[in-house]
Coordinates of C-alpha atoms in Angstrom, one line a residue:
M20 CA 41.6 47.8 -147.6
L21 CA 40.5 48.5 -151.1
K22 CA 38.1 45.8 -152.2
Q23 CA 35.7 46.9 -154.9
T24 CA 32.3 45.1 -155.0
N25 CA 29.2 45.3 -157.2
Y26 CA 26.3 44.2 -155.0
L27 CA 24.6 47.5 -155.3
T28 CA 26.1 48.7 -158.5
K29 CA 26.0 45.7 -160.8
V30 CA 23.4 47.3 -163.1
Y31 CA 25.0 50.7 -163.0
G32 CA 26.0 51.6 -166.6
L33 CA 24.1 48.8 -168.3
P34 CA 21.6 49.7 -171.0
E35 CA 18.3 50.4 -169.2
G36 CA 19.9 48.9 -166.1
W37 CA 17.3 50.6 -164.0
K38 CA 14.5 48.5 -165.5
L39 CA 13.0 45.3 -164.0
A40 CA 14.3 43.1 -166.7
A41 CA 18.0 44.0 -165.9
Y42 CA 17.4 43.7 -162.2
E43 CA 15.9 40.2 -162.6
R44 CA 18.6 39.1 -165.0
E45 CA 21.7 40.5 -163.3
C46 CA 20.7 40.5 -159.6
D47 CA 18.1 37.6 -159.3
G48 CA 15.8 40.5 -158.6
Y49 CA 13.0 39.9 -156.1
Q50 CA 14.0 36.3 -155.5
T51 CA 15.4 37.2 -152.1
A52 CA 12.2 39.0 -151.1
K53 CA 10.2 35.9 -152.2
K54 CA 12.4 33.7 -150.1
V55 CA 12.1 35.9 -147.1
L56 CA 8.3 36.4 -147.3
T57 CA 7.5 32.8 -147.9
T58 CA 10.0 30.9 -145.7
M59 CA 10.9 33.2 -142.7
S60 CA 9.0 34.5 -139.8
Q61 CA 9.1 38.2 -139.1
A62 CA 11.1 37.7 -135.9
D63 CA 13.7 35.6 -137.8
V64 CA 14.1 38.4 -140.4
V65 CA 14.9 40.9 -137.7
N66 CA 17.3 38.5 -136.0
E67 CA 19.0 37.8 -139.3
A68 CA 19.2 41.5 -140.2
K69 CA 21.2 42.2 -137.0
K70 CA 23.9 39.8 -138.2
A71 CA 24.5 42.0 -141.3
N72 CA 25.9 44.8 -139.1
I73 CA 24.6 47.4 -141.6
R74 CA 25.3 50.7 -139.8
G75 CA 22.9 53.4 -141.0
R76 CA 24.3 54.9 -144.2
G77 CA 22.6 58.3 -143.6
G78 CA 25.1 59.6 -141.1
A79 CA 24.1 58.4 -137.7
G80 CA 25.5 54.9 -138.1
F81 CA 22.9 53.2 -135.9
P82 CA 22.7 49.4 -136.6
M83 CA 19.7 48.7 -138.9
G84 CA 18.7 45.4 -137.5
V85 CA 18.7 46.8 -133.9
K86 CA 16.4 49.6 -135.1
W87 CA 14.0 47.1 -136.7
S88 CA 13.9 45.3 -133.4
F89 CA 12.4 48.4 -131.7
M90 CA 9.1 47.9 -133.6
K91 CA 6.4 46.3 -131.6
P92 CA 2.9 45.4 -132.9
H93 CA 0.3 47.9 -131.9
P94 CA -3.2 46.6 -131.1
T95 CA -5.0 49.3 -133.2
K96 CA -2.5 51.2 -135.3
P97 CA -0.7 50.2 -138.5
A98 CA 3.1 50.4 -138.8
Y99 CA 5.1 52.2 -141.4
L100 CA 8.5 52.1 -143.0
V101 CA 9.8 55.5 -144.1
I102 CA 12.9 55.8 -146.3
N103 CA 15.0 58.9 -146.0
A104 CA 16.2 60.0 -149.5
D105 CA 16.3 63.7 -148.6
E106 CA 20.0 63.8 -149.6
G107 CA 20.8 67.4 -148.8
E108 CA 24.1 67.3 -147.0
P109 CA 26.7 69.3 -148.9
G110 CA 29.3 67.0 -150.4
T111 CA 26.9 64.0 -150.4
H112 CA 25.9 62.5 -153.7
K113 CA 25.4 58.7 -153.3
D114 CA 21.7 57.9 -152.7
R115 CA 20.7 59.5 -155.9
T116 CA 22.8 57.1 -157.9
I117 CA 20.9 54.2 -156.4
M118 CA 17.5 55.8 -157.2
E119 CA 18.5 56.6 -160.7
L120 CA 20.5 53.5 -161.6
N121 CA 19.2 50.7 -159.4
P122 CA 15.8 51.7 -158.1
H123 CA 14.5 48.1 -157.9
S124 CA 17.0 47.4 -155.1
V125 CA 15.2 50.0 -153.1
I126 CA 11.7 48.5 -153.8
E127 CA 12.9 45.0 -152.9
G128 CA 14.6 46.3 -149.7
C129 CA 11.4 48.0 -148.8
M130 CA 9.4 44.8 -149.2
I131 CA 11.8 42.9 -146.8
G132 CA 11.9 45.8 -144.4
C133 CA 8.2 46.2 -144.3
Y134 CA 7.7 42.5 -143.6
A135 CA 10.3 42.5 -140.8
I136 CA 8.7 45.4 -138.9
G137 CA 5.1 44.5 -139.6
A138 CA 4.3 47.3 -142.0
H139 CA 2.4 47.1 -145.2
V140 CA 3.3 50.5 -146.7
A141 CA 6.7 52.2 -147.2
Y142 CA 7.1 55.9 -148.0
V143 CA 10.2 57.0 -149.8
Y144 CA 10.8 60.6 -149.0
V145 CA 12.8 62.1 -151.9
R146 CA 14.4 65.6 -152.0
D147 CA 12.3 67.8 -154.4
E148 CA 15.2 68.6 -156.8
L149 CA 15.9 65.0 -157.6
H150 CA 13.3 64.7 -160.4
L151 CA 15.0 61.8 -162.3
S152 CA 15.3 59.8 -159.0
K153 CA 11.6 60.2 -158.3
A154 CA 10.7 59.2 -161.9
R155 CA 12.9 56.1 -161.8
L156 CA 11.4 55.0 -158.4
W157 CA 7.8 55.5 -159.7
D158 CA 8.6 53.5 -162.8
A159 CA 10.1 50.7 -160.7
I160 CA 7.0 50.6 -158.5
K161 CA 4.8 50.4 -161.6
E162 CA 6.9 47.5 -163.0
A163 CA 6.9 45.7 -159.6
K164 CA 3.1 46.0 -159.3
A165 CA 2.6 44.8 -162.9
K166 CA 4.6 41.7 -162.1
G167 CA 2.7 41.1 -158.8
Y168 CA 5.7 41.7 -156.6
L169 CA 3.8 44.6 -154.9
G170 CA 0.1 44.3 -154.2
K171 CA -2.3 42.3 -152.1
N172 CA -0.6 38.9 -152.4
P173 CA 3.1 39.2 -153.3
F174 CA 4.5 35.7 -154.2
G175 CA 1.1 34.2 -153.1
K176 CA 1.7 35.4 -149.5
D177 CA -1.3 37.0 -147.8
Y178 CA 0.7 40.1 -146.9
A179 CA -0.2 43.2 -148.8
L180 CA 2.7 45.5 -149.7
D181 CA 2.9 49.0 -151.3
V182 CA 5.6 51.6 -151.8
V183 CA 4.9 55.3 -152.3
V184 CA 7.2 58.1 -153.4
H185 CA 6.8 61.3 -151.5
T186 CA 8.3 64.6 -152.7
G187 CA 10.0 66.8 -150.1
A188 CA 10.3 70.5 -150.4
G189 CA 14.1 70.9 -150.5
A190 CA 14.8 71.8 -146.9
Y191 CA 18.0 70.4 -145.3
I192 CA 16.3 70.0 -141.9
C193 CA 14.0 67.4 -143.4
G194 CA 16.9 65.0 -143.6
E195 CA 16.4 64.8 -139.8
E196 CA 14.0 61.9 -139.2
T197 CA 11.3 63.6 -137.2
S198 CA 11.3 66.7 -139.4
L199 CA 10.9 64.4 -142.3
L200 CA 7.9 62.8 -140.6
N201 CA 6.3 66.2 -140.0
S202 CA 6.9 67.1 -143.6
L203 CA 5.4 63.7 -144.8
E204 CA 2.3 64.6 -142.8
G205 CA 2.0 68.0 -144.6
K206 CA 3.3 69.9 -141.6
R207 CA 6.2 72.4 -141.3
G208 CA 9.5 70.5 -141.4
E209 CA 10.6 71.0 -137.8
P210 CA 12.1 68.3 -135.4
R211 CA 10.0 66.7 -132.8
L212 CA 10.9 66.2 -129.2
K213 CA 12.0 62.6 -128.3
P214 CA 10.6 60.6 -126.6
P215 CA 8.4 59.4 -128.1
F216 CA 10.7 57.9 -130.7
P217 CA 9.4 57.0 -134.1
A218 CA 9.1 53.4 -133.3
Q219 CA 6.6 54.4 -130.6
S220 CA 4.9 57.3 -132.5
G221 CA 6.1 58.2 -135.9
A222 CA 4.3 58.8 -139.2
F223 CA 0.7 59.7 -138.5
A224 CA 1.3 58.9 -134.8
C225 CA 1.8 55.2 -135.7
P226 CA 4.9 53.0 -135.0
T227 CA 7.5 53.8 -137.7
T228 CA 11.0 52.9 -138.7
V229 CA 13.0 55.4 -140.6
N230 CA 15.9 54.0 -142.7
N231 CA 18.3 55.7 -145.1
L232 CA 17.9 54.8 -148.7
E233 CA 21.3 53.2 -149.2
T234 CA 20.7 51.2 -146.0
I235 CA 17.5 49.7 -147.3
A236 CA 18.9 49.1 -150.8
A237 CA 21.6 46.9 -149.2
V238 CA 19.1 44.6 -147.6
P239 CA 18.4 42.3 -150.6
S240 CA 22.1 41.7 -151.1
A241 CA 22.6 41.0 -147.4
F242 CA 19.8 38.4 -147.2
K243 CA 20.8 36.8 -150.6
L244 CA 24.4 36.3 -149.4
G245 CA 23.5 35.5 -145.8
C246 CA 23.6 38.4 -143.4
E247 CA 26.7 37.2 -141.4
E248 CA 28.6 36.5 -144.6
F249 CA 27.6 39.9 -145.9
S250 CA 29.0 41.5 -142.7
K251 CA 32.3 39.6 -143.1
L252 CA 33.0 41.3 -146.4
S253 CA 34.1 44.2 -144.2
S254 CA 37.6 44.4 -142.9
I255 CA 36.2 45.9 -139.7
H256 CA 33.5 43.2 -139.2
H257 CA 35.0 42.7 -135.7
L258 CA 33.9 46.3 -134.9
N259 CA 30.3 45.5 -135.9
D260 CA 30.6 47.6 -139.0
G261 CA 29.8 45.2 -141.8
G262 CA 29.1 44.7 -145.5
V263 CA 29.6 47.0 -148.4
R264 CA 28.7 50.6 -149.0
L265 CA 29.0 53.5 -151.4
F266 CA 32.0 55.7 -151.0
G267 CA 32.0 59.2 -152.6
V268 CA 34.7 61.7 -153.1
N269 CA 34.5 65.3 -154.4
G270 CA 36.4 68.5 -154.3
H271 CA 40.0 68.8 -155.5
V272 CA 40.4 65.3 -156.9
K273 CA 41.0 64.3 -160.5
K274 CA 38.1 61.8 -160.6
P275 CA 35.2 62.8 -158.3
G276 CA 32.6 60.1 -158.1
V277 CA 30.9 57.2 -156.2
W278 CA 32.3 53.7 -155.8
E279 CA 31.0 50.6 -154.1
C280 CA 33.6 48.8 -151.9
A281 CA 33.7 46.6 -148.9
V282 CA 33.6 48.6 -145.6
G283 CA 37.2 49.2 -144.5
L284 CA 38.4 51.4 -147.3
T285 CA 40.8 54.1 -146.2
L286 CA 40.8 57.8 -147.1
R287 CA 44.1 57.3 -148.8
E288 CA 42.7 54.6 -151.1
L289 CA 39.5 56.7 -151.7
I290 CA 41.5 59.8 -152.6
Y291 CA 44.4 58.4 -154.5
D292 CA 43.4 55.0 -155.9
L293 CA 39.8 55.7 -156.7
G294 CA 39.7 59.5 -156.9
G295 CA 42.9 59.6 -159.0
G296 CA 44.8 61.9 -156.6
I297 CA 44.8 65.6 -156.1
L298 CA 44.1 68.1 -158.9
G299 CA 47.4 69.5 -160.3
D300 CA 49.3 66.9 -158.3
K301 CA 49.3 69.4 -155.3
P302 CA 49.8 68.2 -151.8
L303 CA 46.7 67.3 -149.8
H304 CA 45.6 70.0 -147.4
S305 CA 42.5 68.7 -145.5
I306 CA 39.5 66.4 -145.8
I307 CA 35.9 66.7 -144.6
P308 CA 35.2 62.9 -144.3
G309 CA 31.4 62.5 -144.6
G310 CA 29.4 65.5 -145.5
S311 CA 29.8 69.1 -144.3
S312 CA 28.6 68.5 -140.7
T313 CA 31.6 66.2 -140.0
P314 CA 34.6 67.9 -138.4
V315 CA 37.6 68.4 -140.8
L316 CA 40.8 66.4 -140.7
K317 CA 44.2 67.7 -141.6
A318 CA 46.4 65.8 -144.1
D319 CA 49.1 65.5 -141.5
D320 CA 46.9 64.4 -138.6
V321 CA 48.2 61.3 -136.8
V322 CA 46.1 58.8 -134.7
H323 CA 46.8 59.0 -131.0
A324 CA 45.2 55.9 -129.4
P325 CA 47.7 54.3 -126.9
D326 CA 44.9 52.6 -125.0
E327 CA 44.8 49.0 -126.2
K328 CA 41.0 49.0 -125.6
S329 CA 40.5 51.7 -128.1
P330 CA 39.0 50.6 -131.5
L331 CA 41.7 52.9 -133.0
H332 CA 44.7 51.3 -131.2
A333 CA 45.7 49.2 -134.2
W334 CA 46.4 52.5 -136.0
H335 CA 48.1 54.3 -133.2
G336 CA 50.9 56.5 -134.6
K337 CA 49.6 56.2 -138.2
S338 CA 48.2 58.8 -140.5
V339 CA 44.5 59.4 -140.4
L340 CA 44.5 58.6 -144.1
D341 CA 45.3 55.0 -143.3
V342 CA 42.4 54.3 -140.9
P343 CA 39.5 52.3 -142.3
L344 CA 36.4 54.4 -143.0
G345 CA 34.1 53.1 -140.2
V346 CA 31.5 54.5 -137.9
D347 CA 33.5 53.9 -134.7
T348 CA 37.0 54.4 -136.1
F349 CA 36.1 57.9 -137.3
R350 CA 34.1 58.8 -134.2
N351 CA 37.1 58.0 -132.0
M352 CA 39.3 60.3 -134.2
G353 CA 37.1 63.2 -133.1
T354 CA 35.1 63.4 -136.3
M355 CA 32.4 61.3 -137.9
L356 CA 32.0 58.9 -140.9
G357 CA 28.7 60.6 -141.7
T358 CA 27.5 59.8 -145.2
C359 CA 30.9 58.5 -146.3
C360 CA 31.3 61.0 -149.1
A361 CA 34.6 62.9 -148.5
T362 CA 35.3 66.5 -149.6
V363 CA 39.0 66.9 -150.5
M364 CA 40.9 70.1 -150.4
A365 CA 44.3 70.7 -151.9
E366 CA 47.1 72.8 -150.6
G367 CA 46.3 76.5 -151.1
T368 CA 42.7 76.1 -149.9
D369 CA 41.8 78.7 -147.4
P370 CA 40.3 77.1 -144.2
V371 CA 38.8 80.4 -143.1
A372 CA 36.9 80.7 -146.4
C373 CA 35.7 77.1 -146.0
F374 CA 34.5 78.0 -142.5
H375 CA 32.7 81.0 -143.8
N376 CA 31.0 79.0 -146.6
L377 CA 29.9 76.3 -144.1
M378 CA 28.5 78.8 -141.6
Q379 CA 26.6 80.6 -144.4
F380 CA 24.9 77.3 -145.3
Y381 CA 23.9 76.4 -141.7
R382 CA 22.6 79.8 -141.0
L383 CA 20.4 79.6 -144.0
E384 CA 19.2 76.1 -143.3
S385 CA 18.4 76.3 -139.6
C386 CA 14.7 75.7 -139.2
G387 CA 14.7 78.3 -136.4
Q388 CA 12.8 76.3 -133.8
C389 CA 15.5 76.1 -131.2
T390 CA 17.0 79.4 -130.0
P391 CA 20.6 78.1 -129.6
C392 CA 20.7 76.9 -133.2
R393 CA 18.7 79.8 -134.7
E394 CA 20.6 82.6 -133.0
G395 CA 23.9 80.7 -132.7
S396 CA 24.2 79.8 -136.4
G397 CA 23.5 83.5 -137.3
W398 CA 26.1 84.7 -134.7
L399 CA 28.7 82.3 -136.1
F400 CA 28.0 83.5 -139.6
R401 CA 28.2 87.2 -138.7
I402 CA 31.6 86.7 -137.2
A403 CA 32.7 84.7 -140.3
E404 CA 31.6 87.6 -142.4
K405 CA 33.7 90.0 -140.3
L406 CA 36.7 87.6 -140.7
M407 CA 36.3 87.7 -144.5
E408 CA 35.8 91.5 -144.4
G409 CA 38.9 92.0 -142.2
T410 CA 37.0 93.6 -139.4
C411 CA 36.9 90.8 -136.8
S412 CA 38.6 91.4 -133.5
M413 CA 40.5 88.8 -131.4
E414 CA 37.7 89.0 -128.8
E415 CA 35.1 88.1 -131.4
L416 CA 37.3 85.3 -132.7
N417 CA 37.4 83.8 -129.2
T418 CA 33.6 84.2 -129.0
L419 CA 33.2 81.6 -131.8
H420 CA 34.2 78.9 -129.3
E421 CA 31.6 80.0 -126.8
V422 CA 28.8 80.3 -129.3
A423 CA 29.5 76.9 -130.9
N424 CA 29.7 75.3 -127.5
G425 CA 26.5 77.0 -126.5
I426 CA 24.7 75.2 -129.4
M427 CA 26.1 71.7 -128.6
G428 CA 23.6 69.6 -126.7
N429 CA 21.0 72.3 -126.4
T430 CA 18.8 71.7 -129.4
I431 CA 16.0 69.3 -130.2
C432 CA 17.7 67.7 -133.1
A433 CA 21.3 67.0 -134.2
F434 CA 21.2 69.9 -136.6
G435 CA 22.7 72.1 -133.9
E436 CA 25.6 69.8 -133.4
G437 CA 25.9 69.6 -137.2
T438 CA 26.5 73.4 -137.2
A439 CA 28.7 73.5 -134.1
M440 CA 31.0 70.5 -134.7
P441 CA 32.4 71.7 -138.1
A442 CA 32.9 75.2 -136.6
L443 CA 34.8 73.8 -133.6
G444 CA 36.7 71.5 -135.9
Y445 CA 38.0 74.3 -138.0
L446 CA 38.8 76.5 -135.0
K447 CA 40.8 73.7 -133.4
K448 CA 42.7 72.6 -136.5
F449 CA 43.3 76.0 -138.1
R450 CA 43.5 78.5 -135.2
K451 CA 46.7 80.0 -136.6
E452 CA 45.1 80.8 -139.9
F453 CA 42.1 82.4 -138.2
E454 CA 44.4 84.6 -136.1
A455 CA 46.2 85.6 -139.2
Y456 CA 43.0 87.0 -140.6
V457 CA 42.4 89.0 -137.4
K458 CA 45.9 90.4 -137.6
G459 CA 45.5 91.5 -141.1
Q460 CA 47.9 89.0 -142.5
R461 CA 45.4 87.5 -145.0
G462 CA 46.8 87.1 -148.4
T463 CA 50.3 85.9 -147.3
G464 CA 51.7 82.5 -147.1
V465 CA 49.2 79.7 -147.0
L466 CA 46.3 82.1 -147.2
N467 CA 47.0 83.5 -150.6
Q468 CA 44.6 81.4 -152.5
M469 CA 41.0 81.9 -151.8
E470 CA 39.2 78.8 -152.9
T471 CA 36.8 76.4 -151.3
S472 CA 35.4 73.1 -152.5
W473 CA 31.9 74.6 -152.6
G474 CA 32.9 77.7 -154.6
G475 CA 33.7 80.0 -151.7
R476 CA 34.2 83.6 -152.7
A477 CA 37.6 84.8 -153.8

């Protein structure tokens, strides 16, 4: 259901909309943090947050309020809130709009989040290349401190709060929360074994909650409206997937961009109503729904969910384009919602070239700590290279399945699955096209246009 909202984006496009004056005027800026800090207990804040049903906007989709509830006071160690703004997933381009156009929502969200989990400091870990984002965040912190919102006694409350922006080094792996924590500490960006989980031992070995930036930016709106009412804005509130979020679309659409809507928007609405339809009015070929690690969907895929207990049953027999973009709805379709930024490919796009492009990225970005990921991603890419060169055998093509399955579940972090899942998705959906390459039939029929949404080679 297409229902555009402006809780997060109300100041987007306004003159100096990123400044404190605009945030206070248009969004009642910091009044929600004041109310929370001065009238609610920390336990009440966590319980209220659970009612918002904000599923993590960074890709995993874990409920934010539940994650906050994992934090327990430590007798000797401080707690930390860490915000993941290392937006490095190909096809994802939403968090930077918040940092650049509404940074005060992040700062106010950090204040509420810190109070809820017992932290006094929040670190916002921003990808190195996002220079304007970092500058806008620092300016917002400076303004909030000057007004007394951040500091020793915000709103007269004896609860010191501070927010610090930390620059990452531009590594994809640092979007994984424990790699991010290592990088924050000045160590090599490699995932940690879990347990212990960050809530037990996170930043500097202290209890830590890691939230995605859009997740934390939505917090002031949720508490201002009332968290349960916020959740009910979603058409799939009954699936515990609530509120509003940013939806992005890129690739072969006429109007690529980012829009704020209530949760429940469908791919068809995102591509045609918001994205303006397919470039050149071509037929739709396929969609990567939420960043490059989410398995591809074909335009003619149909939902198969005859079991009445399935969260997808209501859409049984319908096109995947008409299913609400939700964490559980897309997980049950064999893909993932991910970051909710869809990459659209028009008819004529070569799925083998897309596969090659993806495998090149994951081979380059593997941190190399786990053998299945390090060796497997390289192996997948080498076979992808042979496919493109026309030297791949059918036996090697079949090996792709074995290699990808060998990565699944055998690595420390989810990066391994992030490599294997899109590989297996392409092999499952486009086996015929892959075999055509092996048989030397490249350049005929549907394979005659070599183009990918990320500039794959021609």
